[in-house]
Each structure stands twice: as structure tokens, then as C-alpha cells.
mmCIF file of C-alpha atoms in Angstrom:
data_model
loop_
_atom_site.group_PDB
_atom_site.id
_atom_site.type_symbol
_atom_site.label_atom_id
_atom_site.label_comp_id
_atom_site.label_asym_id
_atom_site.label_seq_id
_atom_site.Cartn_x
_atom_site.Cartn_y
_atom_site.Cartn_z
ATOM 1 C CA MET X 1 19.679 28.830 4.700
ATOM 2 C CA SER X 2 18.173 32.118 5.732
ATOM 3 C CA GLY X 3 18.334 31.693 9.515
ATOM 4 C CA ASP X 4 20.198 29.553 11.997
ATOM 5 C CA PRO X 5 19.532 25.920 11.058
ATOM 6 C CA GLU X 6 17.628 23.849 13.580
ATOM 7 C CA VAL X 7 16.381 20.280 13.699
ATOM 8 C CA VAL X 8 12.696 20.348 12.742
ATOM 9 C CA ARG X 9 11.847 16.624 12.466
ATOM 10 C CA VAL X 10 13.520 13.277 13.175
ATOM 11 C CA ILE X 11 12.310 9.892 11.897
ATOM 12 C CA LEU X 12 13.848 6.458 12.429
ATOM 13 C CA PHE X 13 13.297 4.082 9.505
ATOM 14 C CA ASP X 14 13.926 0.402 10.173
ATOM 15 C CA LYS X 15 13.341 -2.081 7.349
ATOM 16 C CA THR X 16 13.489 -5.642 8.620
ATOM 17 C CA PRO X 17 12.401 -9.021 7.246
ATOM 18 C CA GLU X 18 9.093 -8.477 9.115
ATOM 19 C CA LYS X 19 8.689 -4.788 8.134
ATOM 20 C CA ASN X 20 9.847 -4.598 4.527
ATOM 21 C CA TRP X 21 8.087 -1.937 2.482
ATOM 22 C CA LEU X 22 8.182 -0.247 -0.907
ATOM 23 C CA VAL X 23 8.185 3.539 -1.256
ATOM 24 C CA THR X 24 7.165 4.772 -4.710
ATOM 25 C CA TRP X 25 8.822 7.765 -6.370
ATOM 26 C CA HIS X 26 7.850 10.958 -4.583
ATOM 27 C CA GLN X 27 8.989 14.279 -3.181
ATOM 28 C CA ASP X 28 8.871 15.065 0.546
ATOM 29 C CA LYS X 29 6.955 18.313 0.421
ATOM 30 C CA THR X 30 5.187 18.628 3.758
ATOM 31 C CA ILE X 31 6.439 19.999 7.038
ATOM 32 C CA ALA X 32 5.329 19.316 10.614
ATOM 33 C CA VAL X 33 4.048 22.422 12.403
ATOM 34 C CA SER X 34 2.487 23.370 15.731
ATOM 35 C CA GLY X 35 -1.006 24.132 14.421
ATOM 36 C CA LYS X 36 -3.113 25.104 11.441
ATOM 37 C CA ALA X 37 -3.259 28.608 9.985
ATOM 38 C CA GLU X 38 -4.703 30.146 6.848
ATOM 39 C CA ILE X 39 -1.653 31.069 4.771
ATOM 40 C CA PRO X 40 -2.020 31.913 1.081
ATOM 41 C CA GLY X 41 -0.287 29.313 -1.096
ATOM 42 C CA TRP X 42 0.037 26.765 1.728
ATOM 43 C CA GLY X 43 -1.863 23.486 1.708
ATOM 44 C CA PRO X 44 -3.276 20.990 1.785
ATOM 45 C CA TRP X 45 -3.286 20.505 5.540
ATOM 46 C CA THR X 46 -3.337 17.081 7.215
ATOM 47 C CA VAL X 47 -2.928 15.637 10.705
ATOM 48 C CA LYS X 48 -0.593 12.641 11.113
ATOM 49 C CA ASP X 49 -0.180 11.050 14.541
ATOM 50 C CA GLY X 50 -1.728 14.158 16.103
ATOM 51 C CA VAL X 51 0.720 16.560 14.386
ATOM 52 C CA HIS X 52 -0.323 19.132 11.794
ATOM 53 C CA HIS X 53 1.420 18.813 8.422
ATOM 54 C CA VAL X 54 1.215 21.170 5.473
ATOM 55 C CA GLN X 55 2.772 21.717 2.087
ATOM 56 C CA PRO X 56 4.419 25.131 2.480
ATOM 57 C CA SER X 57 5.699 27.481 -0.170
ATOM 58 C CA LEU X 58 8.692 26.278 -2.174
ATOM 59 C CA GLU X 59 10.743 28.978 -0.434
ATOM 60 C CA ILE X 60 10.414 27.108 2.882
ATOM 61 C CA LEU X 61 11.389 23.761 1.315
ATOM 62 C CA GLU X 62 14.394 25.357 -0.376
ATOM 63 C CA ASP X 63 15.650 26.314 3.081
ATOM 64 C CA MET X 64 15.644 22.688 4.262
ATOM 65 C CA LEU X 65 18.159 19.867 4.201
ATOM 66 C CA THR X 66 17.699 16.236 5.178
ATOM 67 C CA PHE X 67 20.548 14.341 6.788
ATOM 68 C CA ARG X 68 20.206 10.547 6.536
ATOM 69 C CA ILE X 69 22.516 8.823 9.009
ATOM 70 C CA HIS X 70 22.987 5.162 8.108
ATOM 71 C CA LEU X 71 23.059 2.911 11.138
ATOM 72 C CA ASP X 72 23.433 -0.209 8.958
ATOM 73 C CA ASP X 73 24.876 -0.952 5.537
ATOM 74 C CA THR X 74 22.304 -0.190 2.829
ATOM 75 C CA ASN X 75 22.248 -1.522 -0.705
ATOM 76 C CA GLU X 76 19.837 -2.659 -3.397
ATOM 77 C CA LYS X 77 19.341 -6.013 -1.648
ATOM 78 C CA ASN X 78 17.936 -4.429 1.523
ATOM 79 C CA GLY X 79 15.943 -1.607 -0.086
ATOM 80 C CA CYS X 80 18.269 1.401 -0.087
ATOM 81 C CA LEU X 81 17.287 4.883 -1.226
ATOM 82 C CA LYS X 82 17.210 5.752 -4.940
ATOM 83 C CA VAL X 83 17.138 9.332 -6.258
ATOM 84 C CA ILE X 84 16.797 11.154 -9.548
ATOM 85 C CA PRO X 85 19.836 13.484 -9.496
ATOM 86 C CA ASP X 86 19.106 17.220 -9.731
ATOM 87 C CA SER X 87 15.322 16.697 -9.716
ATOM 88 C CA HIS X 88 15.038 19.075 -6.759
ATOM 89 C CA ARG X 89 16.019 21.872 -9.154
ATOM 90 C CA LEU X 90 12.657 21.402 -10.918
ATOM 91 C CA GLY X 91 10.580 22.562 -7.923
ATOM 92 C CA ILE X 92 7.399 20.906 -6.760
ATOM 93 C CA LEU X 93 6.184 18.535 -9.458
ATOM 94 C CA SER X 94 2.747 17.168 -10.310
ATOM 95 C CA ARG X 95 2.311 13.390 -10.184
ATOM 96 C CA ASP X 96 2.325 13.277 -14.023
ATOM 97 C CA ALA X 97 5.540 15.317 -14.181
ATOM 98 C CA GLN X 98 7.173 13.069 -11.568
ATOM 99 C CA ASP X 99 6.221 9.960 -13.545
ATOM 100 C CA GLN X 100 7.603 11.454 -16.765
ATOM 101 C CA ILE X 101 10.894 12.491 -15.167
ATOM 102 C CA VAL X 102 11.350 9.057 -13.574
ATOM 103 C CA LYS X 103 10.698 7.405 -16.935
ATOM 104 C CA GLU X 104 13.209 9.632 -18.770
ATOM 105 C CA SER X 105 15.963 9.999 -16.150
ATOM 106 C CA PRO X 106 18.610 7.672 -14.788
ATOM 107 C CA GLU X 107 18.200 6.817 -11.129
ATOM 108 C CA TYR X 108 21.079 6.867 -8.674
ATOM 109 C CA ILE X 109 21.334 4.017 -6.157
ATOM 110 C CA CYS X 110 22.371 5.400 -2.750
ATOM 111 C CA SER X 111 24.273 2.438 -1.320
ATOM 112 C CA ALA X 112 25.933 3.342 1.947
ATOM 113 C CA ARG X 113 27.906 1.783 4.770
ATOM 114 C CA SER X 114 27.034 1.976 8.439
ATOM 115 C CA GLY X 115 28.077 5.423 9.669
ATOM 116 C CA ASP X 116 27.749 7.109 6.270
ATOM 117 C CA LEU X 117 25.822 10.374 5.980
ATOM 118 C CA LEU X 118 23.706 11.288 2.971
ATOM 119 C CA ILE X 119 22.556 14.902 2.650
ATOM 120 C CA MET X 120 19.658 15.703 0.324
ATOM 121 C CA ARG X 121 16.936 18.219 -0.375
ATOM 122 C CA PRO X 122 13.646 16.811 0.915
ATOM 123 C CA TYR X 123 11.876 17.400 -2.381
ATOM 124 C CA ILE X 124 14.370 15.548 -4.586
ATOM 125 C CA LEU X 125 12.553 12.677 -6.337
ATOM 126 C CA HIS X 126 13.321 9.544 -4.336
ATOM 127 C CA SER X 127 12.075 6.030 -3.659
ATOM 128 C CA SER X 128 13.128 2.713 -2.210
ATOM 129 C CA SER X 129 12.300 -0.850 -3.158
ATOM 130 C CA LYS X 130 11.346 -3.678 -0.875
ATOM 131 C CA GLY X 131 14.445 -5.517 0.186
ATOM 132 C CA ILE X 132 15.016 -8.733 -1.764
ATOM 133 C CA ASN X 133 17.295 -9.934 1.030
ATOM 134 C CA PRO X 134 15.936 -7.853 3.910
ATOM 135 C CA SER X 135 17.955 -7.308 7.035
ATOM 136 C CA HIS X 136 18.004 -4.360 9.385
ATOM 137 C CA ARG X 137 18.246 -1.194 7.323
ATOM 138 C CA ARG X 138 18.075 1.537 9.932
ATOM 139 C CA ILE X 139 18.263 5.166 8.881
ATOM 140 C CA LEU X 140 18.041 8.175 11.167
ATOM 141 C CA HIS X 141 16.317 10.809 9.000
ATOM 142 C CA VAL X 142 16.964 14.309 10.383
ATOM 143 C CA GLU X 143 15.409 17.400 8.772
ATOM 144 C CA TYR X 144 17.033 20.794 9.295
ATOM 145 C CA SER X 145 15.680 24.197 8.395
ATOM 146 C CA GLY X 146 16.795 27.786 8.677
ATOM 147 C CA ALA X 147 13.433 29.050 7.402
ATOM 148 C CA MET X 148 11.356 31.492 9.366
ATOM 149 C CA LEU X 149 7.760 30.287 9.512
ATOM 150 C CA PRO X 150 4.861 32.718 9.169
ATOM 151 C CA LYS X 151 3.671 34.433 12.332
ATOM 152 C CA GLY X 152 1.728 32.119 14.600
ATOM 153 C CA LEU X 153 3.371 28.891 13.409
ATOM 154 C CA ARG X 154 6.204 26.955 14.982
ATOM 155 C CA TRP X 155 7.953 23.786 13.916
ATOM 156 C CA ALA X 156 6.283 20.807 15.613
#
């Protein structure tokens, strides 16, 4: 990391029998920022829940780590995380490239026990299935970055 790491976003995921969702293979490649600015190579811009989000340069994403703190046991039965190992080393991928890599690569099932910590790059290819035996599957998803944002932008 280039600067002092700081928490830049926190999300609580809670899969339950009533809220049991599928997440297709993807890369997390947007960041939450304080406002919109014209920055070459950055975009597209969106607003989610009143917060500006943008896909920054790869350099910014490379300076980020995601810490996933498991508050419950997670496994294939309750829809745990799956990753394609080392896919973050391939940079930002088109949808077609993601599909091809998923088809050709073994996935890793990230089973974890309550209290376990998983550390990942946000843009590693990852997904999760709907739970076939859903129970609480709470994850505290904490994104850290040491990146310096361009002038005029702050982390949201």
C-alpha cells in the first residue's frame, strides 16, 4: 500500500432463509467517493444509495484489500464465497474474459468458521451461490486502502 491504510467502506452481508441470494462471478471494481470528478481513465460513474461510485484506475484497486470477518460459520450449504485463485493478477477483465476464466479455472470454496478472517483483493473473481440450507451467514466486509485519491476526491 502506498499510504497509511484506512477503512474506506464497510458492508454487512446477512444471508438468511428469507434473504437468500445468488451472486454471479464478478470483480469488485468500483469505489465509493465523496463526489464526481472528471478524471481520465475513471468511469463509469454511478450513484448507489446517494453515494457516488466509480471504477478507478487499476492502480487504486491494487492498493486495496478486503477483510471479510465471518460472524457465522460459512460453507457451501449456506452460500459461502467462491474465488478463482490468482485471478486478481489478470487485472480488470471484460465480461467475456471473466466467463472464459471461470470456465477454464478451478474454483476455491471459502468455507470458514465464525471468527475467521479472509483477506482478498477486491477485484479477484468471486461469487456465491444461494444457500441450499440457508441459515444466518453474516459477513462483515471491510475495505481498506492506502491509495491517494486524485485532488478533489475523498473516500465516501
